[in-house]
Coordinates of C-alpha atoms (C1' of nucleotides) in Angstrom, one line a residue:
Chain W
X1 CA 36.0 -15.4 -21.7
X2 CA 37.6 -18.4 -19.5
X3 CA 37.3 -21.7 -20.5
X4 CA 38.5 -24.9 -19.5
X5 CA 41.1 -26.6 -22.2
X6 CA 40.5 -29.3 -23.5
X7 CA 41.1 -32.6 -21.5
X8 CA 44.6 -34.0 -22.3
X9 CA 45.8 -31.3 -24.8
X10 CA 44.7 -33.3 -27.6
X11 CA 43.6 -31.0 -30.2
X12 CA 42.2 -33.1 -33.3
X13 CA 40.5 -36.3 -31.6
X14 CA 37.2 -37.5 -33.2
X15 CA 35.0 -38.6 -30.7
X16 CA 32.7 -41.5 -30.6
X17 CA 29.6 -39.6 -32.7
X18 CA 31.3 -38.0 -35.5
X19 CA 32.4 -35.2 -33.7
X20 CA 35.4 -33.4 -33.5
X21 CA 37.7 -31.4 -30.9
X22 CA 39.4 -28.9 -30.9
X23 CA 40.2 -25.4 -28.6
X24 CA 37.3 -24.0 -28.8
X25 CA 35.1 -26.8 -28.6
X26 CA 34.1 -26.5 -24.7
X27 CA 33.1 -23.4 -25.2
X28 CA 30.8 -23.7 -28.6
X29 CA 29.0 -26.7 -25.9
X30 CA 28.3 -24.0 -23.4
X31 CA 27.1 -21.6 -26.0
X32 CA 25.0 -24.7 -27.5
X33 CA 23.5 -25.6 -24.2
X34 CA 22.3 -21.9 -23.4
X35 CA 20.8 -21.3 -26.5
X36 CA 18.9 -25.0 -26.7
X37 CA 18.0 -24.9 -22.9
X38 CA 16.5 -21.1 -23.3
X39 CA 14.9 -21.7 -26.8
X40 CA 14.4 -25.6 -27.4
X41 CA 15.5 -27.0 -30.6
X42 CA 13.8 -26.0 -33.7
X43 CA 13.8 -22.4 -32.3
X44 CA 17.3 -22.2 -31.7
X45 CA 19.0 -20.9 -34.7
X46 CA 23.0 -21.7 -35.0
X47 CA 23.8 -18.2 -35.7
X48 CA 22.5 -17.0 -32.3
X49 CA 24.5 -20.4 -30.5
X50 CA 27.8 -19.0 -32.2
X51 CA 27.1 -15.3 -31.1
X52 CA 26.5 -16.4 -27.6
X53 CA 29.5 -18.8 -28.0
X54 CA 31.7 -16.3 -28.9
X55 CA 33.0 -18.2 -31.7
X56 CA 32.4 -17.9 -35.6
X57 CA 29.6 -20.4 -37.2
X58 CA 32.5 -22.0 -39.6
X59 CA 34.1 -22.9 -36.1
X60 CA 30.6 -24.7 -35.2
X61 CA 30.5 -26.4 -38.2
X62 CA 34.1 -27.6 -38.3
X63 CA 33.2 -29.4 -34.9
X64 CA 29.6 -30.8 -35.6
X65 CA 28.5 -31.9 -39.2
X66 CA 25.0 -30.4 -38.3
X67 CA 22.5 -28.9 -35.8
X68 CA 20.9 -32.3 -34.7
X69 CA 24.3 -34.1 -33.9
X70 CA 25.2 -31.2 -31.9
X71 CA 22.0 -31.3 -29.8
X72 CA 22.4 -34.9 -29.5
X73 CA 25.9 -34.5 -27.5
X74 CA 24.8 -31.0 -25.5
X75 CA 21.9 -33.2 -24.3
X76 CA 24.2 -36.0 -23.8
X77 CA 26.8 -34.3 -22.1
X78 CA 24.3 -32.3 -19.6
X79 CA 22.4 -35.7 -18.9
X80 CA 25.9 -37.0 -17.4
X81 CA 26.7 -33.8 -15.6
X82 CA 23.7 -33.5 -14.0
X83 CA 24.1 -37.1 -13.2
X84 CA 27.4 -36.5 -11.3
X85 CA 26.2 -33.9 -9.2
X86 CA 23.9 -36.0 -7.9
X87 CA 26.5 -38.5 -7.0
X88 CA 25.7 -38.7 -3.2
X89 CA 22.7 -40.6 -2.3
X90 CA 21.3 -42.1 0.9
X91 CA 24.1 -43.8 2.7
X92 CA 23.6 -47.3 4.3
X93 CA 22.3 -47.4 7.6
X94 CA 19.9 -45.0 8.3
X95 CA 16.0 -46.0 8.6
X96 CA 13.7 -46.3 5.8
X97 CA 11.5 -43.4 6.8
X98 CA 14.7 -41.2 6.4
X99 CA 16.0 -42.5 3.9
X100 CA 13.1 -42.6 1.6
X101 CA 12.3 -39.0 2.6
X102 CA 16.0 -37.8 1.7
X103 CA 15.2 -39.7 -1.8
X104 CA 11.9 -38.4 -2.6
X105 CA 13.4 -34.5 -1.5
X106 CA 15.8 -35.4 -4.3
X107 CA 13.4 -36.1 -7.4
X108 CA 11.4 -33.3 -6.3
X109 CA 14.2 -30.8 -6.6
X110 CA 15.6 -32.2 -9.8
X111 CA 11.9 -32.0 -11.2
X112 CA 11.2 -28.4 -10.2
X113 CA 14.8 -26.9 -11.1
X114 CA 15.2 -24.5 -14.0
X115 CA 17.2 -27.8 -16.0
X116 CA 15.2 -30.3 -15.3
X117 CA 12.2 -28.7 -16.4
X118 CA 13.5 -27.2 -19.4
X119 CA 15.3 -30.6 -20.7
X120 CA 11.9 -32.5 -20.0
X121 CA 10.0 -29.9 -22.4
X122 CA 12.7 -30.1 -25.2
X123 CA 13.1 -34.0 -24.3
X124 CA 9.2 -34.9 -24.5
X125 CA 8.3 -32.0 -27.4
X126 CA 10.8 -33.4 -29.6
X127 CA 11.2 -37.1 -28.8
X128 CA 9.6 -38.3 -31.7
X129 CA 12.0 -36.7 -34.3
X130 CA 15.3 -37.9 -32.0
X131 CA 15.7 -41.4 -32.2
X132 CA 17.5 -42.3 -28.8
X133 CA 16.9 -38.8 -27.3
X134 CA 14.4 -40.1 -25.2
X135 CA 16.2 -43.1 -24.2
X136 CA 19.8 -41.2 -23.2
X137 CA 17.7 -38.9 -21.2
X138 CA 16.6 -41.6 -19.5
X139 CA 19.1 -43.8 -18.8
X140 CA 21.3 -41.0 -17.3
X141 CA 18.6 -39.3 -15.6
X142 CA 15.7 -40.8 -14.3
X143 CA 16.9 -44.4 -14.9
X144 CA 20.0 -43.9 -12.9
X145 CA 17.1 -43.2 -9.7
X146 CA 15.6 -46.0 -11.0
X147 CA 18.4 -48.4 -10.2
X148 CA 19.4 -46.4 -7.2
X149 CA 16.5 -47.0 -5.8
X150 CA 15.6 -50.5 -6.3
X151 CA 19.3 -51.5 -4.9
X152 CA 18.3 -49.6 -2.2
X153 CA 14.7 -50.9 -1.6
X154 CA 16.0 -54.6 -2.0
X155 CA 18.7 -54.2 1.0
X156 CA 15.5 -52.7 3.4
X157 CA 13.3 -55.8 1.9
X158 CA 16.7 -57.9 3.8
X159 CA 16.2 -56.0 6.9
X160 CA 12.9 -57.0 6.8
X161 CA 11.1 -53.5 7.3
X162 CA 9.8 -53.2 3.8
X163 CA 8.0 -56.6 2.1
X164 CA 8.1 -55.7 -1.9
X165 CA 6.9 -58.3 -4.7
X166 CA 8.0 -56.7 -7.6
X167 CA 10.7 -53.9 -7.0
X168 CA 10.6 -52.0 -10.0
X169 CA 6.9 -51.2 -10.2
X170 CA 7.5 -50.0 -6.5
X171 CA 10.7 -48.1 -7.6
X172 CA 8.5 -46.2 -9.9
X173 CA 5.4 -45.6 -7.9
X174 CA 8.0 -44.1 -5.4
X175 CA 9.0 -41.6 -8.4
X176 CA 5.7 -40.5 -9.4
X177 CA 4.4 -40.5 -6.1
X178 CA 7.2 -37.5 -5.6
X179 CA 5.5 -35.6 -8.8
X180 CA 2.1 -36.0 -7.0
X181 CA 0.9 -31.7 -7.0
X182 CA 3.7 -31.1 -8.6
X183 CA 4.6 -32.0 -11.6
X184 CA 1.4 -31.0 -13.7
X185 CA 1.3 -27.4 -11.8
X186 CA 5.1 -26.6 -13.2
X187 CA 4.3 -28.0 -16.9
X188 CA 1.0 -26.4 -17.4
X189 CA 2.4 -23.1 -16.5
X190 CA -0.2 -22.6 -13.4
X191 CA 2.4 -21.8 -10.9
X192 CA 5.5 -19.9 -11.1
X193 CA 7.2 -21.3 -8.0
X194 CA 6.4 -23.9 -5.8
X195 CA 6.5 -23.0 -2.3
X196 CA 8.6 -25.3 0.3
X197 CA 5.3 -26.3 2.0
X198 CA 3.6 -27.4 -1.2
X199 CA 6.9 -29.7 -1.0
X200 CA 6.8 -31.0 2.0
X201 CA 3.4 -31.8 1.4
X202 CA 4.7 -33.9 -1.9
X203 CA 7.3 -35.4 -0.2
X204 CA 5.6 -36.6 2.6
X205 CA 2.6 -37.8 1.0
X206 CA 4.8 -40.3 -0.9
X207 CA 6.6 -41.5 2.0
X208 CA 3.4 -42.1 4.1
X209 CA 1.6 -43.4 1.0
X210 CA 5.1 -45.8 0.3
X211 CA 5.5 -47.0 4.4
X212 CA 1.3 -48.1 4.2
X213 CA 1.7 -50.0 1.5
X214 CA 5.2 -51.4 2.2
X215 CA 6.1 -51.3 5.8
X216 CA 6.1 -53.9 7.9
X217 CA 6.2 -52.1 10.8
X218 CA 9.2 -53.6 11.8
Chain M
X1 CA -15.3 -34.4 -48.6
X2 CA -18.3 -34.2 -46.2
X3 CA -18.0 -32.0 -43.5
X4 CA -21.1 -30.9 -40.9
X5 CA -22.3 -27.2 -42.1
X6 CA -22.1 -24.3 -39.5
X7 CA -24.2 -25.0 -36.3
X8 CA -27.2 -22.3 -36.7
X9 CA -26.0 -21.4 -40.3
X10 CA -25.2 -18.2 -39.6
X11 CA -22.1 -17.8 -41.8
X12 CA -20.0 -14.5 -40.7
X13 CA -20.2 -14.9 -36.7
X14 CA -16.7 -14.1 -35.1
X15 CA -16.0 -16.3 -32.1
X16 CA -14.6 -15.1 -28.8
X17 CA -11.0 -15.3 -29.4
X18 CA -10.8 -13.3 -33.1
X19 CA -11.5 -16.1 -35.1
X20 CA -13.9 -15.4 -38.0
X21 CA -16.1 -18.7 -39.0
X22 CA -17.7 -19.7 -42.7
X23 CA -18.8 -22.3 -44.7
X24 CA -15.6 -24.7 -44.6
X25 CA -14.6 -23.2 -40.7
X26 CA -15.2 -27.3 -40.0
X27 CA -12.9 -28.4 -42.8
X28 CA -10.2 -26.0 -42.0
X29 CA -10.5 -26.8 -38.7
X30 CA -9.8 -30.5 -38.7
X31 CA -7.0 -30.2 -41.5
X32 CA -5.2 -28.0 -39.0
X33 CA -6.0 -30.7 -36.4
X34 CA -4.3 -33.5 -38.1
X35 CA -1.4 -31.4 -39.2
X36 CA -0.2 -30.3 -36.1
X37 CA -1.1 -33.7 -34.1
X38 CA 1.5 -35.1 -36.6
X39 CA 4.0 -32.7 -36.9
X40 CA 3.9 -30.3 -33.9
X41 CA 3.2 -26.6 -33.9
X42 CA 6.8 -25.5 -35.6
X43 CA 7.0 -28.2 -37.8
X44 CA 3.5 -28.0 -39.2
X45 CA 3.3 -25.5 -42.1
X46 CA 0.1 -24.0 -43.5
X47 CA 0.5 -24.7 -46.8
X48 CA 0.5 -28.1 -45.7
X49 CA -2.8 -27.5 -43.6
X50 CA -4.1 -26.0 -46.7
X51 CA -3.7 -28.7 -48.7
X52 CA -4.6 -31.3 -45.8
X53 CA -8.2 -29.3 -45.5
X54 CA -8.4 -28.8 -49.2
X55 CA -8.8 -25.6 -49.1
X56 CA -7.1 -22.1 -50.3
X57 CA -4.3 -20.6 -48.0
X58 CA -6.1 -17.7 -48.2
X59 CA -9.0 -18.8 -47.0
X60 CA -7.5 -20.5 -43.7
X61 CA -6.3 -16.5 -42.7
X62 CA -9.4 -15.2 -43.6
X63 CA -10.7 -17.4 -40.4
X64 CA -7.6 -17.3 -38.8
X65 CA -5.2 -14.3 -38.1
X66 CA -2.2 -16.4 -37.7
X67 CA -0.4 -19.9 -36.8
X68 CA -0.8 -19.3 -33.9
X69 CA -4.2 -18.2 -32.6
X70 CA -5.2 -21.1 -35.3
X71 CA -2.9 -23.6 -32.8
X72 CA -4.8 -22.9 -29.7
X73 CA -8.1 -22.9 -31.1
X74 CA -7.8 -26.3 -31.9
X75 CA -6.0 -27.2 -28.6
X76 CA -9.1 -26.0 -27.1
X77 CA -11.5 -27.8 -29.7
X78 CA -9.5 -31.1 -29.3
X79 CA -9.0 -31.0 -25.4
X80 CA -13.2 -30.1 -24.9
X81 CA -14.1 -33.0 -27.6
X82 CA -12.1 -35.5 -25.4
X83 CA -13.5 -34.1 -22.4
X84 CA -16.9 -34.5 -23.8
X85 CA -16.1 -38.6 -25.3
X86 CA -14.8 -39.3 -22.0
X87 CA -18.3 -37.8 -19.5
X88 CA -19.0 -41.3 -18.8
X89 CA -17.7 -42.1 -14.9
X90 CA -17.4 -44.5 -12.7
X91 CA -21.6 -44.7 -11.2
X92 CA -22.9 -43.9 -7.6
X93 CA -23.1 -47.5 -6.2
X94 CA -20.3 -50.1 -6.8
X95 CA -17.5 -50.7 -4.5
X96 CA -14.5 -48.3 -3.7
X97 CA -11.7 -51.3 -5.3
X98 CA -13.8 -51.6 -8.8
X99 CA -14.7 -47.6 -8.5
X100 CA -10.8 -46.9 -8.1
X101 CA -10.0 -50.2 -10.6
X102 CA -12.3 -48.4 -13.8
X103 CA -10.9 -44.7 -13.0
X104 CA -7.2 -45.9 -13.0
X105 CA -7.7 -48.0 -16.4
X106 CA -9.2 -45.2 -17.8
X107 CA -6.2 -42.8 -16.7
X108 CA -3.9 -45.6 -18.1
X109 CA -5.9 -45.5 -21.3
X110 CA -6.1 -41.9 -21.8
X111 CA -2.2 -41.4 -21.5
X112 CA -1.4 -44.7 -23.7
X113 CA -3.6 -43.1 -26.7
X114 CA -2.4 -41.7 -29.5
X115 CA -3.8 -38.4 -28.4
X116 CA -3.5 -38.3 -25.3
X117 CA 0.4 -38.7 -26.1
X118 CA 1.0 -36.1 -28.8
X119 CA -1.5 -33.5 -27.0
X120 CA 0.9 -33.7 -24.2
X121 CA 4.1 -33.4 -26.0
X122 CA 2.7 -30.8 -27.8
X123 CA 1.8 -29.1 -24.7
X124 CA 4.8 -29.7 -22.5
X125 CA 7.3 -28.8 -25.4
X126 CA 6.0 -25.8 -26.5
X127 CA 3.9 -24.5 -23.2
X128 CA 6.6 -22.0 -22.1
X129 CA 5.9 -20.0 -25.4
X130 CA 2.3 -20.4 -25.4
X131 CA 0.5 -18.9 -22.4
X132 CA -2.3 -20.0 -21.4
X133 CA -2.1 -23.1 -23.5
X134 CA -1.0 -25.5 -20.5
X135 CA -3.6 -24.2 -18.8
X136 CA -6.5 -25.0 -20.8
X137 CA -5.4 -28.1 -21.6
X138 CA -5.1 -28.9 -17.9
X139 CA -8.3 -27.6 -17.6
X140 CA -9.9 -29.9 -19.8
X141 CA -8.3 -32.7 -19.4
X142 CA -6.9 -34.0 -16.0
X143 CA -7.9 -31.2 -14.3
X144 CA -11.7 -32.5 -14.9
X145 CA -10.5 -36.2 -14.1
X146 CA -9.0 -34.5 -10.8
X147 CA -12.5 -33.0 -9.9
X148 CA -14.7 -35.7 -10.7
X149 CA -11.7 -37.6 -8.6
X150 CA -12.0 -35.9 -5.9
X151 CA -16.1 -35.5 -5.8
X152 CA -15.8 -39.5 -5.9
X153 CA -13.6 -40.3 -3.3
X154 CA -15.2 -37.4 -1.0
X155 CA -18.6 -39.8 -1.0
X156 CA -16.4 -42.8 -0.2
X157 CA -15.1 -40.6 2.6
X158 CA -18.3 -40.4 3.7
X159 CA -19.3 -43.7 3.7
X160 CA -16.5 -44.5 5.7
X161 CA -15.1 -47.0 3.6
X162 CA -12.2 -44.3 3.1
X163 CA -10.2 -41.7 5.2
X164 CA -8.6 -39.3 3.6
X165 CA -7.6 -35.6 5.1
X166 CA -6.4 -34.1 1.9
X167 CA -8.6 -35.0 -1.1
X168 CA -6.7 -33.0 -3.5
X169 CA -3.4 -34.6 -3.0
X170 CA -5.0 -38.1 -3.1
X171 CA -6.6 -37.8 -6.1
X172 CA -2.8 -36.2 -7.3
X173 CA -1.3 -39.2 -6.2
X174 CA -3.8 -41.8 -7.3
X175 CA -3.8 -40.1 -10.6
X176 CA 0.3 -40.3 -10.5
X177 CA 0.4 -43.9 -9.7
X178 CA -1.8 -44.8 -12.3
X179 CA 0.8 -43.7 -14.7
X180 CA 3.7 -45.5 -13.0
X181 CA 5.6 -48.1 -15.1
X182 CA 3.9 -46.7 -18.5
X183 CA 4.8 -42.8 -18.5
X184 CA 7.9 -43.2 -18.9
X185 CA 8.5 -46.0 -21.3
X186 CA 6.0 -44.1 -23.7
X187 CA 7.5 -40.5 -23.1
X188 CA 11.3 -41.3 -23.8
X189 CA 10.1 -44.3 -26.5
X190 CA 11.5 -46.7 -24.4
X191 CA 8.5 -49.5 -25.7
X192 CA 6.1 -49.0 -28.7
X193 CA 3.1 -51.1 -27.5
X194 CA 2.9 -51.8 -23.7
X195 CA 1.5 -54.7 -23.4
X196 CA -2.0 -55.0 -21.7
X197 CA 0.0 -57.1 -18.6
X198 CA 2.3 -54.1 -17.9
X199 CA -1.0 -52.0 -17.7
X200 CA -3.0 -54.4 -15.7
X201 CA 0.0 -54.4 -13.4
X202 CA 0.2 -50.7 -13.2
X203 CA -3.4 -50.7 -12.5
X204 CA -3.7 -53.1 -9.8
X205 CA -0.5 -51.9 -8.0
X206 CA -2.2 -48.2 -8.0
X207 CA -5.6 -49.6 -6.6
X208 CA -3.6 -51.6 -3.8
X209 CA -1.6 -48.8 -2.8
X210 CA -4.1 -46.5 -2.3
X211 CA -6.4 -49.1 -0.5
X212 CA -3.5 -49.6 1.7
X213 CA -2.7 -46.1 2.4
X214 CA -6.4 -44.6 2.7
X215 CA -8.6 -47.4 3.3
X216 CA -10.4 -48.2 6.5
X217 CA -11.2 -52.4 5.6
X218 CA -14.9 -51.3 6.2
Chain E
dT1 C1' 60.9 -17.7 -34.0
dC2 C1' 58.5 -20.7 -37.2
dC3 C1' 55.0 -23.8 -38.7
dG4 C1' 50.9 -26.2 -39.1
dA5 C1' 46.6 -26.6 -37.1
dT6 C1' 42.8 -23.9 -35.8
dA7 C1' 39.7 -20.0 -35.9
dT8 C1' 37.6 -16.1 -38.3
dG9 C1' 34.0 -13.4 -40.6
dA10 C1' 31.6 -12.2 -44.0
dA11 C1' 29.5 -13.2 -47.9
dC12 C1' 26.8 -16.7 -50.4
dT13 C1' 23.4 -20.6 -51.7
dG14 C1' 19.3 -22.8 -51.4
dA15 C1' 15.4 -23.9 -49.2
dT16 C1' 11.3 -23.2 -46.5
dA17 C1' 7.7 -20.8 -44.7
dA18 C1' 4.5 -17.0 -42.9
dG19 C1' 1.5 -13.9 -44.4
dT20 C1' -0.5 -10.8 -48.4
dT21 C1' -2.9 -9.6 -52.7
dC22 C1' -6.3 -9.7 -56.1
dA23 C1' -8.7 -10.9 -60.2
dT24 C1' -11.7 -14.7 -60.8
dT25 C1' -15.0 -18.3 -59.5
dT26 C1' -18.3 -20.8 -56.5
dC27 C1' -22.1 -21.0 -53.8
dA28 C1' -26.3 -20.4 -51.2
dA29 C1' -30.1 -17.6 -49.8
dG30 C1' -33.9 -14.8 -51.3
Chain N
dC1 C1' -32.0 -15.9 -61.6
dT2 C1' -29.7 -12.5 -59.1
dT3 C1' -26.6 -11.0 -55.8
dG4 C1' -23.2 -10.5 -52.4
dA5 C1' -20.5 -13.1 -49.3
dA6 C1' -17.2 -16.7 -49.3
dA7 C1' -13.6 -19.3 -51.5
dT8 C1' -9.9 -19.8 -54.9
dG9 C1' -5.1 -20.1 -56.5
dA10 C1' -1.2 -18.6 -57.8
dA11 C1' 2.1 -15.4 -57.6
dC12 C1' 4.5 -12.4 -54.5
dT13 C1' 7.1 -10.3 -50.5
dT14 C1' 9.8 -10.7 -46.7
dA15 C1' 12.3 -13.1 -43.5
dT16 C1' 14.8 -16.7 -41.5
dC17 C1' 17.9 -20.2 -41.2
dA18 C1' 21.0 -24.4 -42.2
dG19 C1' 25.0 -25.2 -44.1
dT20 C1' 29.2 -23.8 -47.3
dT21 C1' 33.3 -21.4 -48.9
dC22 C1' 37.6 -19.2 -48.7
dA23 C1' 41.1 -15.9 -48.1
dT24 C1' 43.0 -14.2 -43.9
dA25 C1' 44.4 -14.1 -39.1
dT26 C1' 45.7 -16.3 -34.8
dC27 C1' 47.6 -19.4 -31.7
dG28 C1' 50.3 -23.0 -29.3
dG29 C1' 53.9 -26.2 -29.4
dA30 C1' 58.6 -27.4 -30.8

DNA sequence: TCCGATATGAACTGATAAGTTCATTTCAAG
DNA sequence: CTTGAAATGAACTTATCAGTTCATATCGGA
């Protein structure tokens, strides 16, 4: 099995949640974020996240001082990856329409992928027994489009082709518009996959809905 | 304890889904109820429901055959009693704004309950496991809101005071907006109590969207 | 090549929980 | 009051799983 080393070489560095490093340790996350992702928490059993791993349970346990902490960081650490991939967003100067289309594309293909669905579940099922869960999920997931999108919506609001009072409730109608046939299809189970027109739809039902409300038609 | 007796008395009736009923069928049934509202499904353990009902362990598998059947029949005792408190609708005659003003606080007060919250977590974190179980939930719950929705704005449509081409993705997306601004917070326990500003503002801003975007001004 | 840090595995503890069993008791209908 | 269905409770089986322990083996850097 291939694995990436360590960053740096250090071997023995504690990091900032009680957790320590080590050789092994990038693999025991990967093994830790199969099992989790596939099973959810409280189904996941350590013993299965060392087999996949590849690594003995004593190995798991020298790294994390218990099954909880070591959610904690797999959730942590996915939050931030998935965060980076989604680096690029709209660029400056294209037109609202556009832009606001590329956006809303965006959240509905984070929503509907394998990930995001499966981290909402575990996120929302078990929110209530993590302290802070919720909130890291949030501030490195949907959050992050949050502020994305209200920088973005205020610099159109200077153009002068969108006239917004209060930028954050329209941030978020913009999100949920995006869920709009969507999001309660994939979580009640009454649709396998979604197909591209059933997307389209989404999409540009929120933009049109967005531009009558907003536009100025300038 | 006072519990309602058997409708029709009949004591040894098995209903449609394998489940045998008797004398404390009622008792047994809310125990279970409050047990797994608190707890969740894997977390709630019947010994606990037992003693929670007061009533034998043994007598909770002679109604039910296991944890789980026992889960989803009172999913789908819960999710019809809500559906039946909530009948009540927005009325033939008043105006589309305070029509769409009562349907969006009573969205927004449905999702803020106590409920209305753990249902869905419930549901959403342990739907992949549990088939079916998303769907009758839907089914029951805004998938009745989305009819009634619909039937609603489809008169409005008629009167011309609205235009609307796709009734099912409007009624999606008003039912989406209404949740803007309060999902969230609630979901990832970003806010205990939201106060009733924040859900008069998401109210208001879901009525004036979808005026702007599907009314006509007649 | 040598050394100290790291990993191993396999057995072990302790706890919890689902589901079963059965001799005994309660209850309600006739 | 009688009778049979329903309920009891407490012990029991079986299984799973988190977390520990330790003697041994491996590995990478110097």
């Amino acid at each position: 099995m291939i694995y990436a080393s360590p960053k740096g070489g250090v071997m023995n560095a504690r990091s900032d949640h009680g957790v320590r490093r080590g050789r092994k340790f990038d693999q025991v996350l990967e093994g830790a974020r199969k099992v989790f992702l596939r099973d959810g928490f409280e189904r996941a059993s350590v013993d299965e996240i060392a087999r996949v791993a590849g690594v003995s349970k004593a190995t798991i346990y020298a790294y994390f001082p218990d099954k909880q902490l070591m959610f904690l960081e797999v959730a942590r650490c996915e939050c931030h990856r998935q965060t980076e991939e989604a680096e690029a967003m709209v660029g400056g100067e294209v037109p609202v329409r556009v832009a606001l289309t590329i956006a809303a594309e965006r959240i509905a293909a984070f929503q509907m992928s394998d990930f995001g669905q499966r981290m909402f579940r575990i996120v929302v099922g078990e929110g209530e027994r993590f302290p802070g869960l919720g909130r890291e999920f949030y501030d490195f997931g949907p959050g992050l489009i949050h502020e994305r999108l209200v920088h973005h919506l205020a610099s159109y609001v200077e153009q002068g082709v969108l006239k917004i009072d209060d930028l954050h409730l329209a941030a978020d109608q913009f999100a949920q518009l995006c869920k709009a046939g969507i999001q309660e299809k994939l979580l009640f189970g009454m649709a396998e996959k979604l197909t591209p027109e059933d997307v389209h739809r989404s999409v540009h039902g929120a933009v049109d809905m967005f531009l009558a409300r907003y536009g100025t038609g300038a």
